[in-house]
mmCIF file of C-alpha atoms in Angstrom:
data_model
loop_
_atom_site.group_PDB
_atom_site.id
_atom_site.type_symbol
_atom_site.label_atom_id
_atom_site.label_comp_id
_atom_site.label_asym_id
_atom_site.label_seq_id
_atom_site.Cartn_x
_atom_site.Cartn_y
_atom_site.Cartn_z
ATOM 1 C CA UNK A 19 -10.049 -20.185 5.599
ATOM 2 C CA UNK A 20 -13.329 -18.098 3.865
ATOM 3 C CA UNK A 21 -13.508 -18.579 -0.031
ATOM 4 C CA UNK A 22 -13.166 -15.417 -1.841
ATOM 5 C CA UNK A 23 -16.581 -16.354 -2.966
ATOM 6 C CA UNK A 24 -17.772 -15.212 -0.116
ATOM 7 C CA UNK A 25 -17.077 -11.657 -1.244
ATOM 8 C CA UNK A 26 -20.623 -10.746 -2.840
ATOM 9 C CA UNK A 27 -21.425 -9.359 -6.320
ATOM 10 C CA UNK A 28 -21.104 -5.523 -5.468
ATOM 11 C CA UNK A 29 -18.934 -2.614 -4.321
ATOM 12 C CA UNK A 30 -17.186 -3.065 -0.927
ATOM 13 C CA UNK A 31 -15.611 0.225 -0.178
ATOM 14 C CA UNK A 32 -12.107 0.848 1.678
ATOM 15 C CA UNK A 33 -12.868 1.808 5.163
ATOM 16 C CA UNK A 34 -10.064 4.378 6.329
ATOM 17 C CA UNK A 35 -10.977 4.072 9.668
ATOM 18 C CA UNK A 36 -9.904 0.782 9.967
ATOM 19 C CA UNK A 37 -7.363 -0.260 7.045
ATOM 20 C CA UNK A 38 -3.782 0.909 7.066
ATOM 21 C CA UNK A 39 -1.125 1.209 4.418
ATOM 22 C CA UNK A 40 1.832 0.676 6.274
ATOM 23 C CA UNK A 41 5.777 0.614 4.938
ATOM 24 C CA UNK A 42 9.469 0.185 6.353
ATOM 25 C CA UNK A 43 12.730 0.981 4.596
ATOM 26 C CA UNK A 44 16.295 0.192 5.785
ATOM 27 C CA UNK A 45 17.896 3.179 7.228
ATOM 28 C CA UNK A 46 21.982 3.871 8.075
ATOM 29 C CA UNK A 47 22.344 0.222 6.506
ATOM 30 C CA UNK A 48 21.690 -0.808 10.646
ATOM 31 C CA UNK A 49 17.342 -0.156 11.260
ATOM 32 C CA UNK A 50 14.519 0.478 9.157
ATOM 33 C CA UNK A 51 12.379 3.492 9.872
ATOM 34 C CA UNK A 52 8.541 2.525 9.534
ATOM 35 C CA UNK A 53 5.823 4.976 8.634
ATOM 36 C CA UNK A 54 2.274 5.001 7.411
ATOM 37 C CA UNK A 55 0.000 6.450 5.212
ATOM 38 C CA UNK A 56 -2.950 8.061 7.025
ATOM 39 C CA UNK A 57 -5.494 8.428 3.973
ATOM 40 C CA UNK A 58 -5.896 5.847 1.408
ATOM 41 C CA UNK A 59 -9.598 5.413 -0.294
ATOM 42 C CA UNK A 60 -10.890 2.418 -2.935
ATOM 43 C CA UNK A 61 -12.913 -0.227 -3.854
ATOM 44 C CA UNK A 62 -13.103 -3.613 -4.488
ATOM 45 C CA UNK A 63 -15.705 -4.540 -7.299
ATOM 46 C CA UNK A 64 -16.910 -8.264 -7.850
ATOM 47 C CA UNK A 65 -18.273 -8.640 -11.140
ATOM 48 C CA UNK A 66 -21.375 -10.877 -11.458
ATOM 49 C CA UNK A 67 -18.911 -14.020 -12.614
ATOM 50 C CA UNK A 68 -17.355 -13.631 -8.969
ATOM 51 C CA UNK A 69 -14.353 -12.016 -10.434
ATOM 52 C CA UNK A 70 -12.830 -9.657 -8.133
ATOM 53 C CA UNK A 71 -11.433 -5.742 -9.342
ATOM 54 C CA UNK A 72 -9.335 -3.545 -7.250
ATOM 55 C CA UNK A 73 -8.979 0.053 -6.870
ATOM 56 C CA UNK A 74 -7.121 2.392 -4.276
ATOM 57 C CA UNK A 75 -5.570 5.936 -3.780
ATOM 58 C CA UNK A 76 -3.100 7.161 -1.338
ATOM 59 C CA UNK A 77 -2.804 10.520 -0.243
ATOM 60 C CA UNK A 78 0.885 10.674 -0.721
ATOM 61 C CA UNK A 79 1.003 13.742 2.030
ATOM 62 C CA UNK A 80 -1.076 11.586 4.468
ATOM 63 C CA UNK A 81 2.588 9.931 5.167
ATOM 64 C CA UNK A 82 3.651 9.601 8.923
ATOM 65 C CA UNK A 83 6.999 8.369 10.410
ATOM 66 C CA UNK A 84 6.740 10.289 13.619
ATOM 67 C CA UNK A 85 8.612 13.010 12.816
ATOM 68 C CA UNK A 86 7.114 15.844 11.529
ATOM 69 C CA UNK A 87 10.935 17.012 10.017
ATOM 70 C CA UNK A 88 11.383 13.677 8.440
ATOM 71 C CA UNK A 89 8.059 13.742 6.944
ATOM 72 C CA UNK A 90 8.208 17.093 4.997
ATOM 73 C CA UNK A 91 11.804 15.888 3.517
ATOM 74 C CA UNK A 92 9.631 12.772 2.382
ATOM 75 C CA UNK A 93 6.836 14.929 1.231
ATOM 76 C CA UNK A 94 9.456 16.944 -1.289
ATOM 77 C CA UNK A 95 10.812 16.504 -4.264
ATOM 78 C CA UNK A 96 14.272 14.262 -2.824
ATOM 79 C CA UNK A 97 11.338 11.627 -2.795
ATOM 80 C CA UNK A 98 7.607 11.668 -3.040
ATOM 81 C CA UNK A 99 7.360 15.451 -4.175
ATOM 82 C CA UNK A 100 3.567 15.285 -2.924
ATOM 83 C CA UNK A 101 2.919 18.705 -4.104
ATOM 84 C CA UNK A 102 3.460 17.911 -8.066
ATOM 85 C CA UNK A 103 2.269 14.081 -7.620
ATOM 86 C CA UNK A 104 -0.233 13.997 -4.325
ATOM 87 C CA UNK A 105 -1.839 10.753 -4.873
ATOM 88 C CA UNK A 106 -0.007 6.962 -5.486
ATOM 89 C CA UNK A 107 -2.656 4.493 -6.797
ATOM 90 C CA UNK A 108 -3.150 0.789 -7.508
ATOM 91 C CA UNK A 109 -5.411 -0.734 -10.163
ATOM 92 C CA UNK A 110 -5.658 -4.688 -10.443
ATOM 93 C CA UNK A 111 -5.625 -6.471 -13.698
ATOM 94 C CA UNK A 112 -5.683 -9.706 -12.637
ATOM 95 C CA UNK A 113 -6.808 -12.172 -8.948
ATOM 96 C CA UNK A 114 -5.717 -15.455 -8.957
ATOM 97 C CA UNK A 115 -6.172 -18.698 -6.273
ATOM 98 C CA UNK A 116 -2.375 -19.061 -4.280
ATOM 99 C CA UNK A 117 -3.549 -21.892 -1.965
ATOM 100 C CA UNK A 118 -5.451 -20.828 0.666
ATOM 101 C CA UNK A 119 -4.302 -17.143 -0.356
ATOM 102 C CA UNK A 120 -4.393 -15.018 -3.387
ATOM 103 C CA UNK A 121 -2.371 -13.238 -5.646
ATOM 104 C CA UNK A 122 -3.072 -9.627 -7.219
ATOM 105 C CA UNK A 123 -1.536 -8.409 -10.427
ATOM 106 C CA UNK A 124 -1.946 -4.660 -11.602
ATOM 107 C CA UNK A 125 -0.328 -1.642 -11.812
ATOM 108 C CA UNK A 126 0.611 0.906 -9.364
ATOM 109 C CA UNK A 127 1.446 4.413 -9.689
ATOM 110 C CA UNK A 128 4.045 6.661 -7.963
ATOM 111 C CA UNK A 129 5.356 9.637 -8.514
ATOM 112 C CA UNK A 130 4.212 9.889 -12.417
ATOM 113 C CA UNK A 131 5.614 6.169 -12.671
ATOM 114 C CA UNK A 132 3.456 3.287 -13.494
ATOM 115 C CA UNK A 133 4.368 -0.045 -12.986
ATOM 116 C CA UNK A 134 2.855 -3.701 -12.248
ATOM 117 C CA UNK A 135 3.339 -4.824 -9.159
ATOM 118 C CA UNK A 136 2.480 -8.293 -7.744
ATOM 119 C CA UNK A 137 0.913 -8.190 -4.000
ATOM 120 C CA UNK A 138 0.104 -11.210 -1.882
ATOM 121 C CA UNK A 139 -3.503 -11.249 -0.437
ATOM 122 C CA UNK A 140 -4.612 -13.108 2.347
ATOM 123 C CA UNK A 141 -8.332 -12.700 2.496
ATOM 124 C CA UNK A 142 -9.160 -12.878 6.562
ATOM 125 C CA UNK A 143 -13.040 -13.329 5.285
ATOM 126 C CA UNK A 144 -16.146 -11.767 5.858
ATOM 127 C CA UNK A 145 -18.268 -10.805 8.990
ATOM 128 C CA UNK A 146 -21.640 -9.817 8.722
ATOM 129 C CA UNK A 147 -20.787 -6.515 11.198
ATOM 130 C CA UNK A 148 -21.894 -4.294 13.809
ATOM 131 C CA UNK A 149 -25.238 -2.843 12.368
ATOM 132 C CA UNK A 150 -23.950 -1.099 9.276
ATOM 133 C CA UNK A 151 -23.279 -4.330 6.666
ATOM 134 C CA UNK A 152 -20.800 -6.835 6.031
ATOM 135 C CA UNK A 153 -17.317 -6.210 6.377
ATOM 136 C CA UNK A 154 -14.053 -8.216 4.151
ATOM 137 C CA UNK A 155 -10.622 -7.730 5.634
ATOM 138 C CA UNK A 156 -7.893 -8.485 3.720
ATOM 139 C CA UNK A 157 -4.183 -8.460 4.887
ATOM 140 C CA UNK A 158 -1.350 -7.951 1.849
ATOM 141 C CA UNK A 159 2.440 -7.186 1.403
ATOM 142 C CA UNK A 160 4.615 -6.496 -1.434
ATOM 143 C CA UNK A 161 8.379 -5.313 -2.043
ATOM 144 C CA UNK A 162 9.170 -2.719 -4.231
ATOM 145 C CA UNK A 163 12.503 -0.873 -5.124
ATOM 146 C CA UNK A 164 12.070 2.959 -4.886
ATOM 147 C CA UNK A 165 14.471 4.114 -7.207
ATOM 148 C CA UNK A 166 11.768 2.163 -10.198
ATOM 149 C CA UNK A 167 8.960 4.798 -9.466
ATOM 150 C CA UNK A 168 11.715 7.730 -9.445
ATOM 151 C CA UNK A 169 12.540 7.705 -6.185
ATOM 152 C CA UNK A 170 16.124 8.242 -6.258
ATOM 153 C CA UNK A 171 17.578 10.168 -3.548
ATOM 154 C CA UNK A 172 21.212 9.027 -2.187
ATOM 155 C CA UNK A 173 23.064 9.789 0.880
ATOM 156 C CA UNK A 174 25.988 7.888 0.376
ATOM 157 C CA UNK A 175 27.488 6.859 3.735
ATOM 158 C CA UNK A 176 31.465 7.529 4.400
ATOM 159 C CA UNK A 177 31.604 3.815 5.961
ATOM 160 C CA UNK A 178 29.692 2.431 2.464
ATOM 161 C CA UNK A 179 26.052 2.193 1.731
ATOM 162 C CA UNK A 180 23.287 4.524 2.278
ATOM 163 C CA UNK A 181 21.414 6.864 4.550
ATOM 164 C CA UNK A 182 18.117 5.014 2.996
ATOM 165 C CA UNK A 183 17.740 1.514 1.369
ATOM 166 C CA UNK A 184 15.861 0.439 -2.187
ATOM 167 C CA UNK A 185 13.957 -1.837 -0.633
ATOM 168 C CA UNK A 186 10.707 -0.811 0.721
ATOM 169 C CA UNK A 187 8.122 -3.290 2.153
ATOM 170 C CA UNK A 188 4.846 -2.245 2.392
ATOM 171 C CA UNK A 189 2.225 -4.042 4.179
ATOM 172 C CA UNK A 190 -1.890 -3.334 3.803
ATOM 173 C CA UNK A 191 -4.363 -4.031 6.282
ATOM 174 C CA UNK A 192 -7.982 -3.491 4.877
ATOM 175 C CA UNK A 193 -11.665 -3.576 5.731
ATOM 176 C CA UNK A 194 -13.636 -3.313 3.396
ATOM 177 C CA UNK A 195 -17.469 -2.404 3.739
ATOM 178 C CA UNK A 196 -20.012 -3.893 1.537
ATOM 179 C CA UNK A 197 -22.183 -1.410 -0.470
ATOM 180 C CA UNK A 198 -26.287 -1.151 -0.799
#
């Protein structure tokens, strides 16, 4: 496994083109429908001490489930209402050493809600690239419950439960491209 050390004092960029904020939510209580988000942007910033900083912004009507009907119900108010809050973003306060892995404390905001969230990082390491600088991939999931960032839209189902769960995993897969 790479030591986050070798992450270099600088700016590595998000690469859209090849990182991927990817989700899944229970659905009928029997499935889980699985979507992405097509535009996120950020940074990672490592301070001159080696510390690490994270930001990143989601373009909330970037969202894709492959289906264009389910996707505008997601886009309105029932649940992301992208037109009055269009981005969702994560700032870190805090990297620490889990084993081989990591752990990243900050706060994340949806829907005009901010709270800190706790994701866990593997860092895949660093490659020096193909001709345009060194790339970092990193691979991390976390667990949130929708109805905390406002999310709160219920279908109750006649045979008990809902139409959609609480529970909403969402996994990142990001490159990362080291700044001049």
């Amino acid at each position: 496994m790479t030591a986050a050390t070798d992450l270099t004092t600088g700016t590595w960029a998000i690469d859209p083109v090849h990182s991927s904020v990817n989700f899944s939510v229970r659905h009928l209580m029997v499935s889980k429908v699985r979507g992405t988000f097509d535009s996120v942007a950020g940074a990672i910033t490592v301070a001159e001490d080696g510390t690490p900083s994270v930001t990143a912004t989601i373009d909330i009507a970037s969202i894709n489930t492959r289906n264009e009907q389910r996707d505008a119900h997601l886009k309105a108010a029932d649940f992301f209402d992208a037109e009055q809050f269009p981005t969702a973003t994560f700032t870190s306060t805090g990297v620490r050493a889990d084993g081989d892995d990591y752990v990243v404390d900050g706060d994340f905001t949806l829907k005009g809600v901010t709270k800190p969230v706790t994701l866990n990082l593997q860092f895949n390491g660093v490659n020096p690239g193909m001709g345009h600088g060194a790339v970092a991939g990193f691979e991390a999931s976390v667990v949130l419950n929708r109805k905390d960032f406002g999310i709160d839209f219920d279908a109750p189902l006649e045979t008990g439960g809902a139409v959609v769960g609480d529970k909403v995993t969402v996994t990142l897969e990001i490159e990362a491209l080291k700044q001049a």
